[in-house]
Coordinates of C-alpha atoms in Angstrom, one line a residue:
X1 CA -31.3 30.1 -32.6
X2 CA -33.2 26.9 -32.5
X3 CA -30.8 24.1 -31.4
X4 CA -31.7 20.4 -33.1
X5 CA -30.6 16.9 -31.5
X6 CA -27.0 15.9 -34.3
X7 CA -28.5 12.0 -35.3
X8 CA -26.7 9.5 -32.6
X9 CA -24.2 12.0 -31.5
X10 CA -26.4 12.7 -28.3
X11 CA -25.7 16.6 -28.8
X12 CA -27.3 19.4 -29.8
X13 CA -26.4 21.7 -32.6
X14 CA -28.0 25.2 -33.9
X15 CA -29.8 25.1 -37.1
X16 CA -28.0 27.3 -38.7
X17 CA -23.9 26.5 -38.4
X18 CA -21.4 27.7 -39.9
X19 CA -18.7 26.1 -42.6
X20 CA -15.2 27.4 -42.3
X21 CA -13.9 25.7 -46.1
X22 CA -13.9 29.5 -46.8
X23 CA -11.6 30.4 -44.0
X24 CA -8.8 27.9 -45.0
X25 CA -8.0 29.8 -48.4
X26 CA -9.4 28.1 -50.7
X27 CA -11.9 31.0 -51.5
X28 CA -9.5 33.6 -51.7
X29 CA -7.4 34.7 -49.0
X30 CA -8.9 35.3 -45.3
X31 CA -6.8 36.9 -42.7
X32 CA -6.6 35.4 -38.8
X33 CA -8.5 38.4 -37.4
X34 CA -11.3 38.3 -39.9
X35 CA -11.6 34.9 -39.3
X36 CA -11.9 34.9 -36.1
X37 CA -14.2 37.6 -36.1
X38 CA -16.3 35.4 -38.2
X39 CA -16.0 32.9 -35.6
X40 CA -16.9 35.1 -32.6
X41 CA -19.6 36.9 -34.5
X42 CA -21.3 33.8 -35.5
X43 CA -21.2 32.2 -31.7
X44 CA -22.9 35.5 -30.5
X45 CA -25.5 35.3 -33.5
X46 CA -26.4 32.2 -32.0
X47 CA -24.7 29.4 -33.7
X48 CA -23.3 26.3 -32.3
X49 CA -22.1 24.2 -35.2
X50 CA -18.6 24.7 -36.8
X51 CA -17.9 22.3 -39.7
X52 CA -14.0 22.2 -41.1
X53 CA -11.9 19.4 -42.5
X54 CA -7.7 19.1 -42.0
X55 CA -7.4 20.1 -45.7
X56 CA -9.0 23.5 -45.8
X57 CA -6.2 25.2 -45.6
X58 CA -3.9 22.2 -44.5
X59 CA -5.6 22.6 -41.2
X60 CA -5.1 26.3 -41.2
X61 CA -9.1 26.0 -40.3
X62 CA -8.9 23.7 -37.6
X63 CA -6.0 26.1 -36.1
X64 CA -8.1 28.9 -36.4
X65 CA -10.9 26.8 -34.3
X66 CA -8.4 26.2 -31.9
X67 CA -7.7 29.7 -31.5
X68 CA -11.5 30.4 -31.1
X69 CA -12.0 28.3 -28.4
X70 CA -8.7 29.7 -26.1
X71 CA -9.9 32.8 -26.7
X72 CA -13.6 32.0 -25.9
X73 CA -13.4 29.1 -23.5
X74 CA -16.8 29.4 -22.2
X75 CA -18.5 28.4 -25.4
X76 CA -19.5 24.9 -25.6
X77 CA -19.4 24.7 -29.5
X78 CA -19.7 21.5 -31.3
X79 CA -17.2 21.0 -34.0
X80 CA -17.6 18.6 -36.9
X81 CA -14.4 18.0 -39.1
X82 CA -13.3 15.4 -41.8
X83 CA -10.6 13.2 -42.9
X84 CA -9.3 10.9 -45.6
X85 CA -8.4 13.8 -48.6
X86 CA -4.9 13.6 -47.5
X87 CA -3.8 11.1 -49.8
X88 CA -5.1 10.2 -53.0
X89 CA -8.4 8.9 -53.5
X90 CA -7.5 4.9 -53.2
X91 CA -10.0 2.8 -50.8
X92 CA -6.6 1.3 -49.5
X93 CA -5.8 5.2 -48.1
X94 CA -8.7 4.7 -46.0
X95 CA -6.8 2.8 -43.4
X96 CA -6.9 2.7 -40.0
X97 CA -3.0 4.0 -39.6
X98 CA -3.9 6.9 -41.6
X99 CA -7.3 6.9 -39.6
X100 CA -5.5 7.4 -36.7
X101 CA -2.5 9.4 -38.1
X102 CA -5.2 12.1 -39.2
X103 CA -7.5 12.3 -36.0
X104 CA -4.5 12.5 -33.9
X105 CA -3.4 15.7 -36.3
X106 CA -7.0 17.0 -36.5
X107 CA -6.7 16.6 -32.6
X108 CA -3.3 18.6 -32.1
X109 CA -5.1 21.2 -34.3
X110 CA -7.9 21.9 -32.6
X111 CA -6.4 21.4 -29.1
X112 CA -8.8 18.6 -28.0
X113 CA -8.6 14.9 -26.6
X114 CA -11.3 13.7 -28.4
X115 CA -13.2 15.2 -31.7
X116 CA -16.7 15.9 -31.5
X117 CA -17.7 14.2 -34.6
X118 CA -15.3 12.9 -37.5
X119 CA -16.5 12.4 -41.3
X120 CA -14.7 10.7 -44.0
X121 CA -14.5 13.0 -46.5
X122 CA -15.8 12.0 -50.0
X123 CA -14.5 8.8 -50.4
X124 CA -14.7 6.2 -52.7
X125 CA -17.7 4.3 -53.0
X126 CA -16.1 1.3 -52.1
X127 CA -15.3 2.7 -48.8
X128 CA -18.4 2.4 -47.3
X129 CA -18.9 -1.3 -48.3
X130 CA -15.3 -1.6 -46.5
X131 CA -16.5 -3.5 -42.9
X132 CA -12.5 -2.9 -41.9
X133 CA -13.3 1.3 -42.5
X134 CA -16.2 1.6 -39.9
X135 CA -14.7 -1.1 -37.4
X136 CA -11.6 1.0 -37.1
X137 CA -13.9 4.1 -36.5
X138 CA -15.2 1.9 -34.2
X139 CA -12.2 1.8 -32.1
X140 CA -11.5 5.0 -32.4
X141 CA -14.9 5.6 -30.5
X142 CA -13.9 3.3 -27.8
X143 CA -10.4 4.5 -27.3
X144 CA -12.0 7.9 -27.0
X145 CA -9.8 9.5 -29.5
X146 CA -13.4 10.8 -31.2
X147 CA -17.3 11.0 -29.9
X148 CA -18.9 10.6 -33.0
X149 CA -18.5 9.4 -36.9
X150 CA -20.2 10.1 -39.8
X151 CA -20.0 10.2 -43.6
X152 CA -19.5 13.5 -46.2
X153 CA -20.5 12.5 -49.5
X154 CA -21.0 13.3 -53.4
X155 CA -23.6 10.9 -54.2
X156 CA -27.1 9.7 -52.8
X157 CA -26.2 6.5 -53.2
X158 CA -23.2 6.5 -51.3
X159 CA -25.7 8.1 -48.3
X160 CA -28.0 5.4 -48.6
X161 CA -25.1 3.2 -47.8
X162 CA -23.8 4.2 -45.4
X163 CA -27.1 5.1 -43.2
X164 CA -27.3 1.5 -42.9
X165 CA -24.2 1.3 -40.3
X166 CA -25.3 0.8 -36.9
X167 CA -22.9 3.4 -35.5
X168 CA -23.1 6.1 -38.5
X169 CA -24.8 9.2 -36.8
X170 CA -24.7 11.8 -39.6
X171 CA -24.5 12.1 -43.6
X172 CA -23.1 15.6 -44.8
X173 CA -24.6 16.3 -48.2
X174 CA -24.9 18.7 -51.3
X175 CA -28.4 20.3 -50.7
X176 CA -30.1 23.5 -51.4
X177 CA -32.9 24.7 -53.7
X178 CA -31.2 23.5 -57.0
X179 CA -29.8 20.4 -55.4
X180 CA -33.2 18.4 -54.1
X181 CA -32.1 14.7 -55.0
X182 CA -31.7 14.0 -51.7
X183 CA -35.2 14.8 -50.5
X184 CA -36.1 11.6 -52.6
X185 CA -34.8 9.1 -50.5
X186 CA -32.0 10.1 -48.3
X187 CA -33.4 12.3 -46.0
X188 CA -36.6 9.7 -44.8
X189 CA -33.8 6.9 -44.1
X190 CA -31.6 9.2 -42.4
X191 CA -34.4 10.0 -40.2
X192 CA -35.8 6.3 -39.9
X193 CA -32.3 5.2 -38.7
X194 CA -31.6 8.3 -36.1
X195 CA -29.3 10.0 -38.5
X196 CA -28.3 13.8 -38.7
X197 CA -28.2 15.2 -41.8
X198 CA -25.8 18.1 -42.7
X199 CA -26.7 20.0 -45.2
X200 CA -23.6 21.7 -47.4
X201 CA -23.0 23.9 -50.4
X202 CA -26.4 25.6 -49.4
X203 CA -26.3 28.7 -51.2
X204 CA -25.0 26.5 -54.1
X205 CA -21.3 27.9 -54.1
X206 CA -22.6 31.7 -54.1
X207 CA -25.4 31.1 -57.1
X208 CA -27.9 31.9 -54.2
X209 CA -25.8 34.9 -52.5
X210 CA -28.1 36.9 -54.8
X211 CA -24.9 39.0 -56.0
X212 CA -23.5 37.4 -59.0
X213 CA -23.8 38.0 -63.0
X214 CA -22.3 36.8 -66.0
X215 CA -19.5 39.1 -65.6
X216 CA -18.3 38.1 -61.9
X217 CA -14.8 36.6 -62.2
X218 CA -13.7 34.6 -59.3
X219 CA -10.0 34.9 -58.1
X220 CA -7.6 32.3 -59.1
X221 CA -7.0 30.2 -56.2
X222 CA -11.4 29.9 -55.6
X223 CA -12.4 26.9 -56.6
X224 CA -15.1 28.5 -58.6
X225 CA -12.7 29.5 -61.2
X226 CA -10.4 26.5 -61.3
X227 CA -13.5 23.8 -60.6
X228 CA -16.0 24.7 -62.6
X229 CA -15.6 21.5 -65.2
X230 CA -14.6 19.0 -62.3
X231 CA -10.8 19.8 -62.9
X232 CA -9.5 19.5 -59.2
X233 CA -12.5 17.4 -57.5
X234 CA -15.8 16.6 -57.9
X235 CA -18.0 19.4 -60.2
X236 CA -20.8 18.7 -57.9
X237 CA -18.9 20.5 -55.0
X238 CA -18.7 24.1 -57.4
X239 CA -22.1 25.7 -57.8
X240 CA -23.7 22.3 -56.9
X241 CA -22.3 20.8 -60.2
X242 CA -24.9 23.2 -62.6
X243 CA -23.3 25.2 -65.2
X244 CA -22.7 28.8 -64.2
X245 CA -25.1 30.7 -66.8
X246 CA -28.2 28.5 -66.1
X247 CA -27.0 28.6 -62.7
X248 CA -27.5 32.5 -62.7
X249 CA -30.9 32.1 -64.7
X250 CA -32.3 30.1 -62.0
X251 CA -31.3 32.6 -59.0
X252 CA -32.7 35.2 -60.4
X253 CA -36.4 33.5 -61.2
X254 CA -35.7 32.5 -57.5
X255 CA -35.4 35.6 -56.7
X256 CA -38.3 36.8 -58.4
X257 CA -40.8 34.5 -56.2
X258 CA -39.6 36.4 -52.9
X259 CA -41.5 38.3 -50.7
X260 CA -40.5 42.0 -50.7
X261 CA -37.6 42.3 -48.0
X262 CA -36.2 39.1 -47.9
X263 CA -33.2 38.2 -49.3
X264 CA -32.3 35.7 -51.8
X265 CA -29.7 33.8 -49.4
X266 CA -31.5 34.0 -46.1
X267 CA -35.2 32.9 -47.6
X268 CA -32.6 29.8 -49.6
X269 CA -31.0 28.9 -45.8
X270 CA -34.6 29.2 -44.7
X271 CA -36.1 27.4 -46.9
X272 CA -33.2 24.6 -46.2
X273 CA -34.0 23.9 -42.3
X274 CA -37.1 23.8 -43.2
X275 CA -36.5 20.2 -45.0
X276 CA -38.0 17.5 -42.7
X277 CA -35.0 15.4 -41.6
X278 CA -32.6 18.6 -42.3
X279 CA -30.6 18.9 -38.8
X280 CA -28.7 21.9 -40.1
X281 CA -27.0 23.9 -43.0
X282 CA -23.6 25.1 -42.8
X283 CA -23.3 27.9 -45.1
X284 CA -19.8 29.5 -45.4
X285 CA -18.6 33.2 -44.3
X286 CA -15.9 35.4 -45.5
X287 CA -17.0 38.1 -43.3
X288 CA -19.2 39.0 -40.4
X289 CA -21.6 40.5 -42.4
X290 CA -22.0 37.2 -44.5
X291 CA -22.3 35.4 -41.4
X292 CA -24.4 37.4 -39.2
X293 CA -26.8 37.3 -42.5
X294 CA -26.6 33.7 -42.3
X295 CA -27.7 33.5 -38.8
X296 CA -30.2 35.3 -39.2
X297 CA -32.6 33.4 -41.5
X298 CA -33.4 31.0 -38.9
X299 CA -35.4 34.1 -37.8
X300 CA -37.6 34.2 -40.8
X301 CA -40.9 32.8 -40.9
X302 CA -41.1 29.1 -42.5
X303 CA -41.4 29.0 -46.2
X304 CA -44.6 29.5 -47.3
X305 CA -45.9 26.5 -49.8
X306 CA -45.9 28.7 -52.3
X307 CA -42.0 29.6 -53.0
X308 CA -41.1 25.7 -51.5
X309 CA -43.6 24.9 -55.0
X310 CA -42.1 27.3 -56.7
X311 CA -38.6 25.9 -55.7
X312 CA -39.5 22.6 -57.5
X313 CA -40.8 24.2 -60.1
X314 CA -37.5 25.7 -61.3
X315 CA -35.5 22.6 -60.3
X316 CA -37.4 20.8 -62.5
X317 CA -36.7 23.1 -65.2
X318 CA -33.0 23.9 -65.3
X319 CA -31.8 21.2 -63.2
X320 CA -33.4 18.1 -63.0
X321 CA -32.8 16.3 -66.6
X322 CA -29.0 17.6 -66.4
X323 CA -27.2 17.3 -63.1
X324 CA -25.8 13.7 -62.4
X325 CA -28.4 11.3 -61.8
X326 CA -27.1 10.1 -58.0
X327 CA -26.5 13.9 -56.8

């Protein structure tokens, strides 16, 4: 698995991670052992990057990390996780009590000293105007309590923003072939300021697992069901904030461009790390065989011109006039 340098974090992380959100529930339910099979599986498919947060699953994600590592603890894996959706979304929550409150949980959780890389997650745009937000991750660096800091955000503009602070070393974003705003603007300043970028929501919430119609019904407790119109957070996290039926339309025209053999998630991760400035995707896994599948389209060859035109062309035909304007 080719390994790429994380932005200002000094480490090195696989191209192809892996994002536990599914893991912590909120897909449906996932048991300890297939989670940890997922875990394991992964590691030995070559990945290197774990992404989680201390809400998926009230940090039932983070634990199940933890558990990884004990039981593997010759594996040097880099683990990025998230903070700040504990309390409502008020710029005054971002605080650095509840700054450190938070790490020190995220930190019991995963059995660490000191956190790889912390990102706030989704916060207010006023947040990273805040000088008093960054200073305190700041000394949060210094005390040692994390290594790294970086943003997860909704919007491009919020990216933008926050690639202009000095210590920033990585932006997770929304990207994937029906989700190319950022490859307007974001992605050269990331890479002119020595900033990972983290690409999320890469198969665009399952519309590019290639195995949904009009008649899949989600379970209850998956966001995709109780999401869909924005109803819990922002509609730009559930199938990259398209609607569902165009959504489908647009997968299967995807599909349609592929070479013979190559699936419709693998040649979307593919064509993904293939995005100058993209450091790596972090597709989600219910299962080994979803993540061993995942893993393995960093082994395909790099997207041709061809389907990366043909990628544009469809955005620009189902996507572009009606997502929001900063996604």
């Amino acid at each position: 698995m080719e390994q790429r340098s994380l932005g200002k974090t000094g480490r090195s992380v696989s191209a192809i991670g892996l994002g536990t959100w599914q893991l912590g529930a909120d897909w449906g339910e996932v048991s300890e052992a297939d989670a940890l099979a997922v875990l394991e599986e992964s590691v030995a498919a070559g990945v290197t990057f774990f992404d989680t947060a201390d809400v998926y699953g009230d940090g039932r994600s983070e634990r199940f990390i933890r558990a990884f590592r004990e039981r593997n603890p010759e594996q040097n894996v880099f683990v990025a996780t998230k903070i700040g959706r504990r309390l409502e979304q008020l710029p005054e929550n971002y605080s650095r009590e509840n700054f450190i409150a938070w790490v020190d949980r995220s930190r019991t959780n995963l059995g660490v000293d000191t956190l790889d890389l912390v990102q706030l997650h989704c916060p207010p745009s006023a947040v990273y105007t805040d000088q008093r937000v960054f200073d305190a991750l700041d000394e949060l660096v210094e005390k040692q309590a994390i290594a790294a800091y970086g943003v997860s955000v909704e919007e491009s503009a919020q990216a933008l923003t926050a690639i202009d602070r000095p210590g920033l070393s990585s932006v997770q974003i929304i990207l994937n072939p029906f989700r190319l705003k950022p490859l307007d603007e974001v992605l050269p300043a990331a890479r002119a300021h020595d900033v990972g970028i983290i690409a999320r929501v890469p198969l665009a919430s399952g519309l590019l697992s290639g195995k949904y119609t009009a008649d899949t019904v989600f379970p209850e407790n998956d966001h995709r069901t109780y999401n869909r119109n924005g109803e819990a957070f922002d509609r730009g996290e559930t199938f990259s904030g398209v609607d569902f039926t165009d959504g489908l339309a647009a997968a299967q025209e995807f599909a349609a461009a592929l070479p013979e053999g190559v699936s419709v998630p693998q040649a979307a991760l593919r064509w993904l790390i293939d995005q100058p400035g993209v450091t790596a995707a972090i597709p989600g896994a219910r299962n080994v065989r979803q993540a061993l599948a995942n893993a393995g389209a960093a082994d395909l060859p790099h997207t041709s011109p061809e389907l990366d035109a043909r990628v544009h062309e469809i955005y620009d035909r189902y996507f572009r006039a009606t997502v929001h304007p900063q996604w």
